[in-house]
């Protein structure tokens, strides 16, 4: 009898024994892959050289004595007097008027043999401002006397107010005027006509001084075309 009770007691206690809870497996750590290194940007190709539209040699002399010689492979003319609005290489725009010998006609640079440029009067400067710009644009200029000889030996006066640009082999560029030489600068402050006398006379003085210096140094005095 005791053995039976003991067996029943063991069975009873064994039935009430709790199982140990199983611990969950540790979660696997997610490791993000490093972002790929950005590919280096390729350098843009250099711009193509300007197209050729001329083929002659020149020898230019500046008022200060500097001589520039070389082969001209391209000519451009300013769309406006100063080249502010860009440059044109249209064939019709690369001709300019000359006057003399009872003629007034257009010629290309290939017909030119020599140009002699003289400052008419370095003290006779003209200064104006333009309200088409904001702030206003100021300029002073001096008149040039452009005597031109063509390859057939005739002499004319050049009549072109636009700015010209020659491209020479080796990357050199030369810009010049034939009729007037300009010194220009835009004001730093915006003014209006309702402000009494809004003109910047100090800037006029600065530009006049610049002209006096350039007339002695950088103004082209002669162009020989071969």
C-alpha positions as YAML, in Angstrom:
chain: A
units: angstrom
residues:
- id: 1
  name: UNK
  ca: [0.00, 0.00, 0.00]
- id: 2
  name: UNK
  ca: [2.79, 2.40, 0.89]
- id: 3
  name: UNK
  ca: [4.54, 1.60, -2.35]
- id: 4
  name: UNK
  ca: [1.44, 2.42, -4.34]
- id: 5
  name: UNK
  ca: [1.01, 5.76, -2.55]
- id: 6
  name: UNK
  ca: [4.67, 6.61, -3.08]
- id: 7
  name: UNK
  ca: [4.40, 5.89, -6.78]
- id: 8
  name: UNK
  ca: [1.27, 7.99, -7.09]
- id: 9
  name: UNK
  ca: [2.97, 10.84, -5.24]
- id: 10
  name: UNK
  ca: [5.95, 10.78, -7.54]
- id: 11
  name: UNK
  ca: [3.69, 10.75, -10.58]
- id: 12
  name: UNK
  ca: [1.70, 13.69, -9.20]
- id: 13
  name: UNK
  ca: [4.79, 15.77, -8.49]
- id: 14
  name: UNK
  ca: [6.30, 14.86, -11.83]
- id: 15
  name: UNK
  ca: [3.21, 16.06, -13.65]
- id: 16
  name: UNK
  ca: [3.41, 19.49, -12.04]
- id: 17
  name: UNK
  ca: [7.10, 20.10, -12.97]
- id: 18
  name: UNK
  ca: [7.42, 23.10, -15.32]
- id: 19
  name: UNK
  ca: [9.63, 23.01, -18.33]
- id: 20
  name: UNK
  ca: [12.32, 25.63, -18.47]
- id: 21
  name: UNK
  ca: [11.49, 28.24, -21.10]
- id: 22
  name: UNK
  ca: [13.77, 28.03, -24.06]
- id: 23
  name: UNK
  ca: [15.77, 31.23, -24.59]
- id: 24
  name: UNK
  ca: [15.30, 32.73, -28.08]
- id: 25
  name: UNK
  ca: [18.31, 32.59, -30.35]
- id: 26
  name: UNK
  ca: [20.09, 35.91, -30.53]
- id: 27
  name: UNK
  ca: [19.07, 37.94, -33.60]
- id: 28
  name: UNK
  ca: [21.69, 38.15, -36.28]
- id: 29
  name: UNK
  ca: [23.25, 41.61, -36.54]
- id: 30
  name: UNK
  ca: [22.59, 43.29, -39.89]
- id: 31
  name: UNK
  ca: [25.69, 44.97, -41.27]
- id: 32
  name: UNK
  ca: [25.04, 47.50, -44.05]
- id: 33
  name: UNK
  ca: [27.44, 47.37, -46.94]
- id: 34
  name: UNK
  ca: [29.42, 50.61, -47.40]
- id: 35
  name: UNK
  ca: [28.11, 52.94, -50.09]
- id: 36
  name: UNK
  ca: [30.12, 52.69, -53.28]
- id: 37
  name: UNK
  ca: [32.61, 55.46, -53.87]
- id: 38
  name: UNK
  ca: [31.29, 57.95, -56.44]
- id: 39
  name: UNK
  ca: [33.07, 57.69, -59.72]
- id: 40
  name: UNK
  ca: [35.27, 60.71, -60.42]
- id: 41
  name: UNK
  ca: [33.69, 63.12, -62.88]
- id: 42
  name: UNK
  ca: [35.42, 63.15, -66.20]
- id: 43
  name: UNK
  ca: [36.94, 66.48, -67.11]
- id: 44
  name: UNK
  ca: [35.05, 68.19, -69.95]
- id: 45
  name: UNK
  ca: [36.92, 68.12, -73.23]
- id: 46
  name: UNK
  ca: [38.62, 71.39, -74.19]
- id: 47
  name: UNK
  ca: [36.57, 73.62, -76.47]
- id: 48
  name: UNK
  ca: [37.36, 73.25, -80.15]
- id: 49
  name: UNK
  ca: [39.60, 75.93, -81.63]
- id: 50
  name: UNK
  ca: [37.82, 78.76, -83.45]
- id: 51
  name: UNK
  ca: [37.09, 78.06, -87.09]
- id: 52
  name: UNK
  ca: [39.47, 79.54, -89.62]
- id: 53
  name: UNK
  ca: [38.15, 82.32, -91.83]
- id: 54
  name: UNK
  ca: [41.34, 84.27, -92.63]
- id: 55
  name: UNK
  ca: [44.85, 83.55, -93.85]
- id: 56
  name: UNK
  ca: [47.39, 86.39, -93.77]
- id: 57
  name: UNK
  ca: [50.33, 87.65, -91.76]
- id: 58
  name: UNK
  ca: [50.27, 90.91, -89.85]
- id: 59
  name: UNK
  ca: [52.63, 93.23, -88.06]
- id: 60
  name: UNK
  ca: [50.97, 95.59, -85.57]
- id: 61
  name: UNK
  ca: [52.58, 98.34, -83.55]
- id: 62
  name: UNK
  ca: [51.22, 99.94, -80.39]
- id: 63
  name: UNK
  ca: [51.79, 103.54, -79.35]
- id: 64
  name: UNK
  ca: [54.15, 102.40, -76.59]
- id: 65
  name: UNK
  ca: [56.39, 100.61, -79.08]
- id: 66
  name: UNK
  ca: [55.18, 97.03, -78.61]
- id: 67
  name: UNK
  ca: [55.24, 95.07, -81.86]
- id: 68
  name: UNK
  ca: [52.94, 92.12, -82.53]
- id: 69
  name: UNK
  ca: [53.60, 89.85, -85.47]
- id: 70
  name: UNK
  ca: [51.99, 86.61, -86.48]
- id: 71
  name: UNK
  ca: [49.61, 84.71, -88.70]
- id: 72
  name: UNK
  ca: [45.91, 85.64, -88.53]
- id: 73
  name: UNK
  ca: [43.64, 82.63, -89.00]
- id: 74
  name: UNK
  ca: [40.38, 84.18, -87.80]
- id: 75
  name: UNK
  ca: [38.67, 87.59, -87.79]
- id: 76
  name: UNK
  ca: [35.61, 88.65, -85.79]
- id: 77
  name: UNK
  ca: [33.75, 91.93, -85.58]
- id: 78
  name: UNK
  ca: [31.78, 93.18, -82.61]
- id: 79
  name: UNK
  ca: [28.02, 92.99, -83.09]
- id: 80
  name: UNK
  ca: [27.91, 96.42, -81.47]
- id: 81
  name: UNK
  ca: [30.57, 99.11, -81.13]
- id: 82
  name: UNK
  ca: [32.16, 97.51, -78.07]
- id: 83
  name: UNK
  ca: [31.60, 93.78, -78.56]
- id: 84
  name: UNK
  ca: [29.29, 93.78, -75.51]
- id: 85
  name: UNK
  ca: [26.58, 91.94, -77.44]
- id: 86
  name: UNK
  ca: [28.98, 89.35, -78.79]
- id: 87
  name: UNK
  ca: [30.93, 88.85, -81.99]
- id: 88
  name: UNK
  ca: [30.05, 87.99, -85.56]
- id: 89
  name: UNK
  ca: [31.97, 86.12, -88.21]
- id: 90
  name: UNK
  ca: [29.34, 86.43, -90.95]
- id: 91
  name: UNK
  ca: [31.07, 87.09, -94.25]
- id: 92
  name: UNK
  ca: [29.08, 90.27, -94.88]
- id: 93
  name: UNK
  ca: [30.08, 91.66, -91.47]
- id: 94
  name: UNK
  ca: [33.80, 91.14, -92.01]
- id: 95
  name: UNK
  ca: [33.88, 93.82, -94.70]
- id: 96
  name: UNK
  ca: [34.02, 97.51, -93.81]
- id: 97
  name: UNK
  ca: [33.57, 100.83, -95.56]
- id: 98
  name: UNK
  ca: [36.40, 102.92, -96.91]
- id: 99
  name: UNK
  ca: [36.14, 106.36, -98.48]
- id: 100
  name: UNK
  ca: [38.46, 108.05, -100.97]
- id: 101
  name: UNK
  ca: [39.31, 108.41, -104.64]
- id: 102
  name: UNK
  ca: [35.69, 109.33, -105.27]
- id: 103
  name: UNK
  ca: [34.60, 105.95, -103.86]
- id: 104
  name: UNK
  ca: [32.69, 104.77, -100.83]
- id: 105
  name: UNK
  ca: [32.74, 101.00, -100.75]
- id: 106
  name: UNK
  ca: [33.17, 97.93, -98.59]
- id: 107
  name: UNK
  ca: [36.36, 95.88, -98.65]
- id: 108
  name: UNK
  ca: [37.60, 92.75, -96.82]
- id: 109
  name: UNK
  ca: [40.76, 92.68, -94.73]
- id: 110
  name: UNK
  ca: [42.42, 90.59, -97.43]
- id: 111
  name: UNK
  ca: [42.43, 93.72, -99.65]
- id: 112
  name: UNK
  ca: [44.29, 95.78, -97.05]
- id: 113
  name: UNK
  ca: [47.99, 96.40, -97.31]
- id: 114
  name: UNK
  ca: [48.55, 98.90, -94.52]
- id: 115
  name: UNK
  ca: [46.59, 100.94, -91.95]
- id: 116
  name: UNK
  ca: [48.04, 103.96, -90.18]
- id: 117
  name: UNK
  ca: [46.20, 105.14, -87.06]
- id: 118
  name: UNK
  ca: [46.77, 108.51, -85.45]
- id: 119
  name: UNK
  ca: [45.02, 110.12, -82.51]
- id: 120
  name: UNK
  ca: [43.43, 113.26, -83.93]
- id: 121
  name: UNK
  ca: [43.74, 115.23, -80.67]
- id: 122
  name: UNK
  ca: [44.41, 113.54, -77.33]
- id: 123
  name: UNK
  ca: [42.86, 116.49, -75.51]
- id: 124
  name: UNK
  ca: [39.67, 116.31, -77.54]
- id: 125
  name: UNK
  ca: [37.83, 113.61, -75.61]
- id: 126
  name: UNK
  ca: [34.11, 112.93, -75.64]
- id: 127
  name: UNK
  ca: [32.47, 111.61, -72.46]
- id: 128
  name: UNK
  ca: [28.91, 110.32, -72.12]
- id: 129
  name: UNK
  ca: [26.87, 107.93, -69.99]
- id: 130
  name: UNK
  ca: [24.26, 105.38, -71.03]
- id: 131
  name: UNK
  ca: [21.16, 104.80, -68.92]
- id: 132
  name: UNK
  ca: [20.47, 101.62, -70.93]
- id: 133
  name: UNK
  ca: [22.63, 99.90, -68.29]
- id: 134
  name: UNK
  ca: [21.89, 99.61, -64.59]
- id: 135
  name: UNK
  ca: [23.99, 101.01, -62.99]
- id: 136
  name: UNK
  ca: [24.80, 103.45, -65.77]
- id: 137
  name: UNK
  ca: [27.68, 102.82, -68.14]
- id: 138
  name: UNK
  ca: [30.21, 105.63, -68.58]
- id: 139
  name: UNK
  ca: [32.60, 106.08, -71.47]
- id: 140
  name: UNK
  ca: [35.16, 108.51, -72.77]
- id: 141
  name: UNK
  ca: [36.61, 108.27, -76.27]
- id: 142
  name: UNK
  ca: [39.12, 109.92, -78.54]
- id: 143
  name: UNK
  ca: [38.87, 110.15, -82.31]
- id: 144
  name: UNK
  ca: [41.31, 108.25, -84.54]
- id: 145
  name: UNK
  ca: [42.41, 109.07, -88.09]
- id: 146
  name: UNK
  ca: [42.60, 105.71, -89.94]
- id: 147
  name: UNK
  ca: [44.48, 106.06, -93.24]
- id: 148
  name: UNK
  ca: [44.31, 102.84, -95.23]
- id: 149
  name: UNK
  ca: [46.21, 101.66, -98.28]
- id: 150
  name: UNK
  ca: [44.87, 98.78, -100.34]
- id: 151
  name: UNK
  ca: [46.98, 96.25, -102.23]
- id: 152
  name: UNK
  ca: [46.32, 98.05, -105.48]
- id: 153
  name: UNK
  ca: [48.07, 101.15, -104.08]
- id: 154
  name: UNK
  ca: [44.98, 103.31, -103.46]
- id: 155
  name: UNK
  ca: [44.57, 105.31, -100.25]
- id: 156
  name: UNK
  ca: [41.31, 105.61, -98.31]
- id: 157
  name: UNK
  ca: [39.93, 106.59, -94.93]
- id: 158
  name: UNK
  ca: [38.49, 103.62, -93.04]
- id: 159
  name: UNK
  ca: [34.93, 104.12, -91.87]
- id: 160
  name: UNK
  ca: [34.03, 101.46, -89.34]
- id: 161
  name: UNK
  ca: [33.00, 102.11, -85.74]
- id: 162
  name: UNK
  ca: [32.86, 98.49, -84.61]
- id: 163
  name: UNK
  ca: [35.51, 96.74, -82.55]
- id: 164
  name: UNK
  ca: [37.64, 94.16, -84.36]
- id: 165
  name: UNK
  ca: [39.34, 91.03, -83.08]
- id: 166
  name: UNK
  ca: [42.18, 89.09, -84.74]
- id: 167
  name: UNK
  ca: [43.05, 85.52, -83.69]
- id: 168
  name: UNK
  ca: [46.71, 84.67, -84.21]
- id: 169
  name: UNK
  ca: [48.45, 81.30, -84.24]
- id: 170
  name: UNK
  ca: [49.65, 80.43, -80.75]
- id: 171
  name: UNK
  ca: [46.50, 81.62, -78.98]
- id: 172
  name: UNK
  ca: [47.12, 85.36, -79.08]
- id: 173
  name: UNK
  ca: [44.20, 87.73, -79.66]
- id: 174
  name: UNK
  ca: [44.30, 91.42, -80.58]
- id: 175
  name: UNK
  ca: [41.30, 93.77, -80.23]
- id: 176
  name: UNK
  ca: [41.14, 97.30, -81.59]
- id: 177
  name: UNK
  ca: [39.02, 100.06, -83.10]
- id: 178
  name: UNK
  ca: [39.73, 101.99, -86.28]
- id: 179
  name: UNK
  ca: [37.55, 105.09, -85.80]
- id: 180
  name: UNK
  ca: [37.46, 105.90, -82.07]
- id: 181
  name: UNK
  ca: [39.27, 104.45, -79.05]
- id: 182
  name: UNK
  ca: [37.10, 103.98, -75.95]
- id: 183
  name: UNK
  ca: [37.61, 103.72, -72.20]
- id: 184
  name: UNK
  ca: [34.51, 102.40, -70.43]
- id: 185
  name: UNK
  ca: [33.40, 101.51, -66.92]
- id: 186
  name: UNK
  ca: [30.06, 100.82, -65.27]
- id: 187
  name: UNK
  ca: [29.11, 102.80, -62.17]
- id: 188
  name: UNK
  ca: [28.79, 100.97, -58.86]
- id: 189
  name: UNK
  ca: [25.59, 102.68, -57.68]
- id: 190
  name: UNK
  ca: [22.13, 102.83, -59.19]
- id: 191
  name: UNK
  ca: [20.86, 106.40, -59.57]
- id: 192
  name: UNK
  ca: [17.87, 108.04, -61.22]
- id: 193
  name: UNK
  ca: [17.26, 111.18, -63.20]
- id: 194
  name: UNK
  ca: [15.12, 112.46, -60.32]
- id: 195
  name: UNK
  ca: [18.19, 112.83, -58.10]
- id: 196
  name: UNK
  ca: [19.18, 116.29, -59.26]
- id: 197
  name: UNK
  ca: [22.57, 115.94, -60.98]
- id: 198
  name: UNK
  ca: [23.19, 112.18, -60.80]
- id: 199
  name: UNK
  ca: [26.17, 111.97, -63.21]
- id: 200
  name: UNK
  ca: [29.37, 110.54, -61.76]
- id: 201
  name: UNK
  ca: [31.93, 113.22, -62.65]
- id: 202
  name: UNK
  ca: [34.62, 111.43, -60.67]
- id: 203
  name: UNK
  ca: [34.24, 108.44, -62.99]
- id: 204
  name: UNK
  ca: [34.50, 110.73, -66.02]
- id: 205
  name: UNK
  ca: [37.82, 111.99, -64.68]
- id: 206
  name: UNK
  ca: [39.06, 108.42, -64.14]
- id: 207
  name: UNK
  ca: [38.18, 107.43, -67.71]
- id: 208
  name: UNK
  ca: [39.82, 110.54, -69.17]
- id: 209
  name: UNK
  ca: [43.02, 109.68, -67.34]
- id: 210
  name: UNK
  ca: [42.79, 106.10, -68.62]
- id: 211
  name: UNK
  ca: [42.44, 107.41, -72.17]
- id: 212
  name: UNK
  ca: [45.50, 109.63, -71.82]
- id: 213
  name: UNK
  ca: [47.54, 106.62, -70.72]
- id: 214
  name: UNK
  ca: [46.22, 104.26, -73.40]
- id: 215
  name: UNK
  ca: [46.82, 106.81, -76.17]
- id: 216
  name: UNK
  ca: [50.51, 106.65, -75.21]
- id: 217
  name: UNK
  ca: [50.71, 102.89, -74.72]
- id: 218
  name: UNK
  ca: [48.13, 100.43, -76.08]
- id: 219
  name: UNK
  ca: [46.42, 102.18, -78.99]
- id: 220
  name: UNK
  ca: [47.31, 100.48, -82.28]
- id: 221
  name: UNK
  ca: [49.23, 102.92, -84.49]
- id: 222
  name: UNK
  ca: [49.92, 100.74, -87.53]
- id: 223
  name: UNK
  ca: [48.79, 97.48, -89.10]
- id: 224
  name: UNK
  ca: [50.72, 95.91, -91.96]
- id: 225
  name: UNK
  ca: [49.13, 93.02, -93.79]
- id: 226
  name: UNK
  ca: [51.23, 90.53, -95.79]
...
